[in-house]
XYZ file of C-alpha atoms in Angstrom:
182
model
C 161.276 66.666 -122.020
C 163.747 64.570 -120.031
C 162.165 61.310 -121.194
C 162.325 62.460 -124.820
C 166.007 63.373 -124.561
C 166.790 60.091 -122.775
C 164.975 58.128 -125.492
C 166.816 60.067 -128.182
C 170.169 59.483 -126.474
C 169.393 55.764 -126.096
C 168.467 55.479 -129.785
C 171.690 57.229 -130.822
C 173.780 54.954 -128.586
C 172.081 51.859 -129.974
C 172.689 53.094 -133.488
C 176.345 53.699 -132.758
C 176.778 50.257 -131.245
C 175.138 48.732 -134.322
C 177.893 50.226 -136.482
C 180.615 48.446 -134.552
C 182.522 45.740 -136.375
C 183.042 43.781 -133.153
C 180.920 40.668 -133.108
C 179.346 39.965 -129.722
C 180.005 36.504 -128.383
C 177.025 34.427 -127.298
C 176.317 34.415 -123.569
C 175.196 31.508 -121.381
C 171.683 32.394 -120.265
C 169.363 30.467 -117.971
C 166.498 28.996 -119.990
C 168.469 29.026 -123.255
C 170.758 26.547 -124.962
C 174.392 26.840 -123.862
C 176.385 28.508 -126.642
C 178.917 26.134 -128.235
C 182.580 26.590 -127.400
C 185.843 24.722 -127.609
C 187.792 23.718 -124.512
C 191.369 22.603 -124.072
C 191.942 19.479 -121.984
C 194.865 19.384 -119.576
C 196.747 17.317 -122.165
C 196.210 19.965 -124.868
C 193.370 18.285 -126.782
C 190.682 20.629 -128.125
C 187.172 19.390 -127.348
C 183.875 20.715 -128.702
C 181.439 21.379 -125.846
C 178.361 20.352 -127.845
C 179.845 16.958 -128.703
C 181.025 16.306 -125.141
C 177.763 17.446 -123.521
C 175.371 15.867 -126.060
C 172.453 14.012 -124.501
C 173.655 14.347 -120.892
C 172.768 16.426 -117.879
C 175.941 18.470 -117.362
C 177.341 20.020 -114.202
C 179.873 22.533 -115.568
C 182.010 23.978 -112.780
C 184.204 27.046 -113.424
C 186.886 27.174 -110.744
C 190.505 28.065 -109.901
C 193.281 26.589 -107.780
C 193.776 29.940 -106.026
C 190.121 30.000 -104.893
C 189.597 28.446 -101.403
C 185.864 27.650 -101.905
C 186.715 26.027 -105.259
C 189.347 23.835 -103.645
C 186.938 22.930 -100.853
C 184.118 21.790 -103.168
C 186.290 19.785 -105.592
C 186.134 16.516 -103.571
C 182.341 16.797 -103.545
C 182.265 17.267 -107.327
C 184.491 14.194 -107.636
C 182.061 12.168 -105.481
C 179.129 13.448 -107.539
C 180.817 12.309 -110.748
C 181.180 8.822 -109.290
C 177.609 8.612 -107.982
C 175.884 9.458 -111.267
C 175.579 7.076 -114.253
C 178.070 8.229 -116.907
C 175.663 7.513 -119.762
C 173.228 10.181 -118.498
C 175.312 12.665 -116.503
C 178.603 14.503 -116.859
C 180.560 16.561 -114.353
C 183.042 18.886 -116.068
C 185.639 21.204 -114.586
C 186.801 24.390 -116.287
C 189.831 25.934 -114.628
C 190.414 29.655 -115.085
C 193.964 29.546 -113.753
C 196.765 31.348 -115.565
C 199.201 28.461 -115.093
C 198.321 25.049 -116.546
C 200.883 23.295 -114.353
C 199.066 24.514 -111.216
C 195.867 22.936 -112.518
C 197.552 19.641 -113.408
C 199.194 19.435 -109.985
C 195.950 20.142 -108.121
C 193.917 17.672 -110.207
C 196.542 14.985 -109.616
C 196.793 15.638 -105.870
C 192.998 15.619 -105.485
C 192.561 12.493 -107.654
C 190.024 14.241 -109.882
C 188.883 11.822 -112.573
C 186.058 13.726 -114.271
C 186.878 15.684 -117.451
C 188.915 18.786 -116.680
C 189.597 21.658 -119.060
C 191.639 24.843 -118.975
C 190.469 28.313 -119.976
C 193.686 30.294 -119.532
C 192.882 33.200 -117.244
C 189.184 32.570 -117.892
C 189.357 34.769 -120.988
C 187.780 32.707 -123.790
C 184.983 30.906 -121.966
C 184.447 31.961 -118.342
C 184.512 35.711 -118.860
C 183.163 35.985 -122.404
C 180.530 33.218 -122.567
C 179.706 32.315 -118.963
C 180.189 35.904 -117.731
C 181.828 34.461 -114.614
C 184.079 36.739 -112.625
C 183.776 35.178 -109.170
C 184.417 31.511 -108.552
C 183.305 28.820 -108.188
C 180.342 29.159 -110.487
C 178.464 26.158 -111.797
C 176.050 25.750 -114.679
C 173.619 22.851 -114.888
C 172.490 21.930 -118.385
C 169.699 19.524 -119.237
C 170.178 16.772 -121.833
C 169.123 19.208 -124.583
C 171.934 21.592 -123.638
C 169.656 24.199 -122.052
C 171.008 26.034 -118.996
C 168.493 25.156 -116.280
C 170.399 26.537 -113.299
C 173.390 28.671 -112.364
C 174.934 28.272 -108.909
C 177.343 30.889 -107.572
C 179.631 29.769 -104.766
C 180.576 26.417 -103.299
C 177.812 23.844 -102.969
C 177.307 20.340 -101.444
C 177.261 18.645 -104.853
C 177.160 15.023 -103.693
C 174.213 15.500 -101.311
C 171.270 13.128 -101.767
C 168.991 16.145 -102.312
C 171.051 17.464 -105.199
C 171.376 14.023 -106.770
C 167.561 13.791 -106.621
C 167.271 17.184 -108.335
C 169.710 16.146 -111.068
C 167.719 12.957 -111.678
C 164.524 14.991 -112.059
C 166.338 17.269 -114.523
C 167.425 14.182 -116.452
C 163.827 12.925 -116.675
C 161.974 16.209 -117.221
C 164.587 18.656 -118.515
C 163.643 21.092 -115.761
C 164.601 21.960 -112.200
C 161.878 20.543 -109.964
C 159.842 22.808 -107.697
C 161.035 22.819 -104.053
C 160.511 19.483 -102.270
C 159.593 17.628 -105.505
C 162.977 15.884 -105.873
C 162.794 14.010 -102.582
């Protein structure tokens, strides 16, 4: 009897949610193509993610200036961006700060040269599409735009091991099994 009432309740709830006029936003899901979105550069330019990411392995890092692990890993992301060929790889930062000036100041002080974007308060992209609520969080996309990995927390991005993994992703479109990237 309990399973019947639970099933009935679930069906009613699903029916009610189907009547809602709110349109669900697409969510970044491992193994699926990253949903398209528009990002604002630190200079105010609107950039389409699909155009920017097209044909490249992308390391998309959601971060904030107020986050100590984010601040700590930023130099490593900068090194990674310099170690990888720009025609095949792209490191991208997506700040979720509330204040754009804080982001600009940090990027300038840290000499970050890879593309940096601002998602004010993380509302439009980080929370709704990436479903990120703790930072840093990094998504790795293959050249077809498929999310092949999601990394929560700070990471040694410029390590030789990770560079090897990224190169395998570039060639195969997939994360290699353990020890295959060396």
